[in-house]
CSV table of C-alpha atoms in Angstrom, one decimal:
chain,number,residue,atom,x,y,z
A,1,UNK,CA,95.4,122.5,99.5
A,2,UNK,CA,92.4,121.1,98.6
A,3,UNK,CA,89.4,120.7,101.4
A,4,UNK,CA,86.9,118.3,99.6
A,5,UNK,CA,83.1,117.8,100.6
A,6,UNK,CA,80.3,116.0,98.4
A,7,UNK,CA,80.4,117.4,95.2
A,8,UNK,CA,82.6,120.6,96.2
A,9,UNK,CA,86.2,121.4,97.0
A,10,UNK,CA,87.7,124.5,98.3
A,11,UNK,CA,91.3,125.1,97.0
A,12,UNK,CA,93.6,127.2,99.1
A,13,UNK,CA,97.1,128.5,99.0
A,14,UNK,CA,99.9,130.7,100.3
A,15,UNK,CA,101.2,133.7,98.9
A,16,UNK,CA,104.3,133.4,97.0
A,17,UNK,CA,107.5,134.8,98.3
A,18,UNK,CA,107.8,137.4,95.3
A,19,UNK,CA,104.8,139.6,95.8
A,20,UNK,CA,106.3,142.7,94.0
A,21,UNK,CA,103.7,143.7,91.5
A,22,UNK,CA,101.4,141.0,92.4
A,23,UNK,CA,97.7,142.0,91.5
A,24,UNK,CA,95.8,138.6,91.9
A,25,UNK,CA,95.1,135.0,91.3
A,26,UNK,CA,93.4,132.7,88.9
A,27,UNK,CA,92.2,129.1,89.7
A,28,UNK,CA,91.1,126.9,87.1
A,29,UNK,CA,89.9,123.1,87.5
A,30,UNK,CA,90.4,120.8,84.4
A,31,UNK,CA,86.9,119.7,83.4
A,32,UNK,CA,85.1,122.4,85.0
A,33,UNK,CA,83.8,125.4,83.1
A,34,UNK,CA,83.9,128.1,85.7
A,35,UNK,CA,87.3,129.6,87.1
A,36,UNK,CA,87.9,131.8,90.0
A,37,UNK,CA,89.7,135.1,89.7
A,38,UNK,CA,90.9,136.5,93.2
A,39,UNK,CA,92.5,139.5,94.5
A,40,UNK,CA,96.0,139.5,96.2
A,41,UNK,CA,94.6,139.1,99.8
A,42,UNK,CA,92.1,136.3,98.9
A,43,UNK,CA,93.9,132.8,99.1
A,44,UNK,CA,91.1,130.5,98.6
A,45,UNK,CA,88.4,129.5,95.9
A,46,UNK,CA,85.4,127.0,96.1
A,47,UNK,CA,84.1,124.9,93.2
A,48,UNK,CA,80.7,123.4,93.3
A,49,UNK,CA,78.8,120.8,91.2
A,50,UNK,CA,81.5,118.4,91.0
A,51,UNK,CA,81.4,114.8,90.4
A,52,UNK,CA,82.1,112.6,93.6
A,53,UNK,CA,84.8,110.0,93.1
A,54,UNK,CA,86.2,111.9,90.0
A,55,UNK,CA,89.8,113.1,90.1
A,56,UNK,CA,90.2,117.0,89.2
A,57,UNK,CA,93.3,119.1,89.0
A,58,UNK,CA,93.3,122.6,90.0
A,59,UNK,CA,95.9,125.1,88.5
A,60,UNK,CA,96.7,128.2,90.7
A,61,UNK,CA,98.3,130.9,88.8
A,62,UNK,CA,99.5,134.4,90.2
A,63,UNK,CA,98.9,137.6,88.2
A,64,UNK,CA,101.9,140.0,88.0
A,65,UNK,CA,100.3,143.2,86.2
A,66,UNK,CA,98.6,141.5,83.1
A,67,UNK,CA,100.8,138.4,83.1
A,68,UNK,CA,99.9,135.0,84.7
A,69,UNK,CA,102.6,132.7,86.1
A,70,UNK,CA,101.8,129.2,86.6
A,71,UNK,CA,102.0,128.0,90.3
A,72,UNK,CA,100.9,125.1,91.9
A,73,UNK,CA,98.7,122.1,90.7
A,74,UNK,CA,96.7,120.3,93.3
A,75,UNK,CA,94.9,117.0,92.5
A,76,UNK,CA,91.8,116.2,94.5
A,77,UNK,CA,88.9,114.0,94.7
A,78,UNK,CA,85.6,115.1,96.1
A,79,UNK,CA,83.4,112.5,97.9
A,80,UNK,CA,80.3,112.1,100.0
A,81,UNK,CA,78.5,109.9,102.4
A,82,UNK,CA,77.5,106.6,100.8
A,83,UNK,CA,74.2,105.8,99.8
A,84,UNK,CA,72.0,103.7,102.2
A,85,UNK,CA,72.1,100.0,101.8
A,86,UNK,CA,69.0,98.2,100.7
A,87,UNK,CA,67.9,94.8,102.2
A,88,UNK,CA,67.8,91.8,99.7
A,89,UNK,CA,66.6,89.1,102.2
A,90,UNK,CA,66.5,88.2,105.9
A,91,UNK,CA,66.3,84.6,107.0
A,92,UNK,CA,65.1,83.8,110.6
A,93,UNK,CA,66.8,81.1,112.8
A,94,UNK,CA,66.7,80.1,116.4
A,95,UNK,CA,67.8,83.4,118.0
A,96,UNK,CA,69.3,84.9,115.1
A,97,UNK,CA,68.6,86.6,111.8
A,98,UNK,CA,71.0,86.3,108.7
A,99,UNK,CA,70.6,89.5,106.5
A,100,UNK,CA,71.8,89.9,102.9
A,101,UNK,CA,71.7,93.4,101.2
A,102,UNK,CA,72.7,95.2,97.9
A,103,UNK,CA,75.9,97.2,98.0
A,104,UNK,CA,75.7,100.9,98.7
A,105,UNK,CA,77.0,103.5,96.0
A,106,UNK,CA,80.4,104.6,97.6
A,107,UNK,CA,80.1,108.1,96.4
A,108,UNK,CA,83.7,108.6,96.0
A,109,UNK,CA,85.1,107.2,99.0
A,110,UNK,CA,85.4,103.4,99.5
A,111,UNK,CA,83.0,101.6,101.9
A,112,UNK,CA,85.0,100.8,105.2
A,113,UNK,CA,82.1,98.9,106.8
A,114,UNK,CA,78.4,97.7,106.8
A,115,UNK,CA,76.5,97.1,110.0
A,116,UNK,CA,73.2,95.3,110.6
A,117,UNK,CA,71.2,95.9,113.6
A,118,UNK,CA,68.1,94.0,115.0
A,119,UNK,CA,65.7,96.8,116.2
A,120,UNK,CA,62.9,96.0,118.7
A,121,UNK,CA,59.5,97.9,118.3
A,122,UNK,CA,60.5,100.4,121.1
A,123,UNK,CA,63.4,101.3,118.9
A,124,UNK,CA,66.1,99.7,121.0
A,125,UNK,CA,68.9,97.9,119.3
A,126,UNK,CA,68.9,94.1,120.6
A,127,UNK,CA,71.9,92.9,118.6
A,128,UNK,CA,73.9,93.6,115.5
A,129,UNK,CA,76.8,92.3,113.3
A,130,UNK,CA,79.5,94.2,111.0
A,131,UNK,CA,81.4,93.3,108.0
A,132,UNK,CA,84.0,95.0,106.0
A,133,UNK,CA,83.6,93.6,102.7
A,134,UNK,CA,80.6,91.1,102.5
A,135,UNK,CA,77.1,91.8,101.8
A,136,UNK,CA,75.7,89.4,104.3
A,137,UNK,CA,76.1,88.8,108.2
A,138,UNK,CA,74.0,87.0,111.0
A,139,UNK,CA,72.9,88.8,113.9
A,140,UNK,CA,72.9,86.2,117.0
A,141,UNK,CA,71.8,86.3,120.5
A,142,UNK,CA,68.3,87.6,119.8
A,143,UNK,CA,65.2,86.9,122.2
A,144,UNK,CA,62.0,85.8,120.8
A,145,UNK,CA,60.4,88.8,119.3
A,146,UNK,CA,59.9,90.8,116.3
A,147,UNK,CA,62.4,93.0,114.5
A,148,UNK,CA,63.1,95.4,112.0
A,149,UNK,CA,66.4,95.7,110.3
A,150,UNK,CA,68.5,98.6,110.0
A,151,UNK,CA,71.4,98.5,107.6
A,152,UNK,CA,74.3,101.1,107.7
A,153,UNK,CA,77.1,101.6,105.1
A,154,UNK,CA,80.1,104.0,106.3
A,155,UNK,CA,83.0,105.4,104.4
A,156,UNK,CA,85.7,107.9,105.3
A,157,UNK,CA,83.0,110.8,104.9
A,158,UNK,CA,80.2,109.4,107.0
A,159,UNK,CA,77.4,106.9,107.2
A,160,UNK,CA,74.0,106.3,105.8
A,161,UNK,CA,71.2,104.1,107.1
A,162,UNK,CA,68.0,102.4,106.0
A,163,UNK,CA,65.4,100.5,108.1
A,164,UNK,CA,63.3,97.5,106.8
A,165,UNK,CA,59.5,98.0,106.5
A,166,UNK,CA,58.8,94.5,107.4
A,167,UNK,CA,59.4,92.8,110.6
A,168,UNK,CA,61.0,89.5,111.3
A,169,UNK,CA,59.7,87.2,114.1
A,170,UNK,CA,62.6,85.4,115.8
A,171,UNK,CA,61.4,82.0,117.7
């Protein structure tokens, strides 16, 4: 089994049924220079500095005496939170703001949604819109006032947000 996080993976396994003369384990990951040599009781290994979004294959081998016996191969893909989206433009209308942004870096896990929020000067959210693929949406139902825009990108790992420096005045 592989438990992945941003740029890292922990490979874990169960002991083989034949433990006679078992002296340890070796775990290697294709494309990674280091390997993990474990004792009989240590059934996991963590690899760091991996590239998010890249597929890796870990090979777990059991050592009997001085001989390694090939065991299980595990394919895994490390992933992290997406990068924060950045605002391209905002167009103010009567009670609305249409927002367009640049796509986030998915960081190894597909973007599942984007959210644009209109934020009042006191920090409260006055309205929002969400999309699952397009890079534009319109926040409606806004009262007259000045708003900043907070954009959030979400994937299976988490979310990342950015807030506009400029304010947009709705009539």
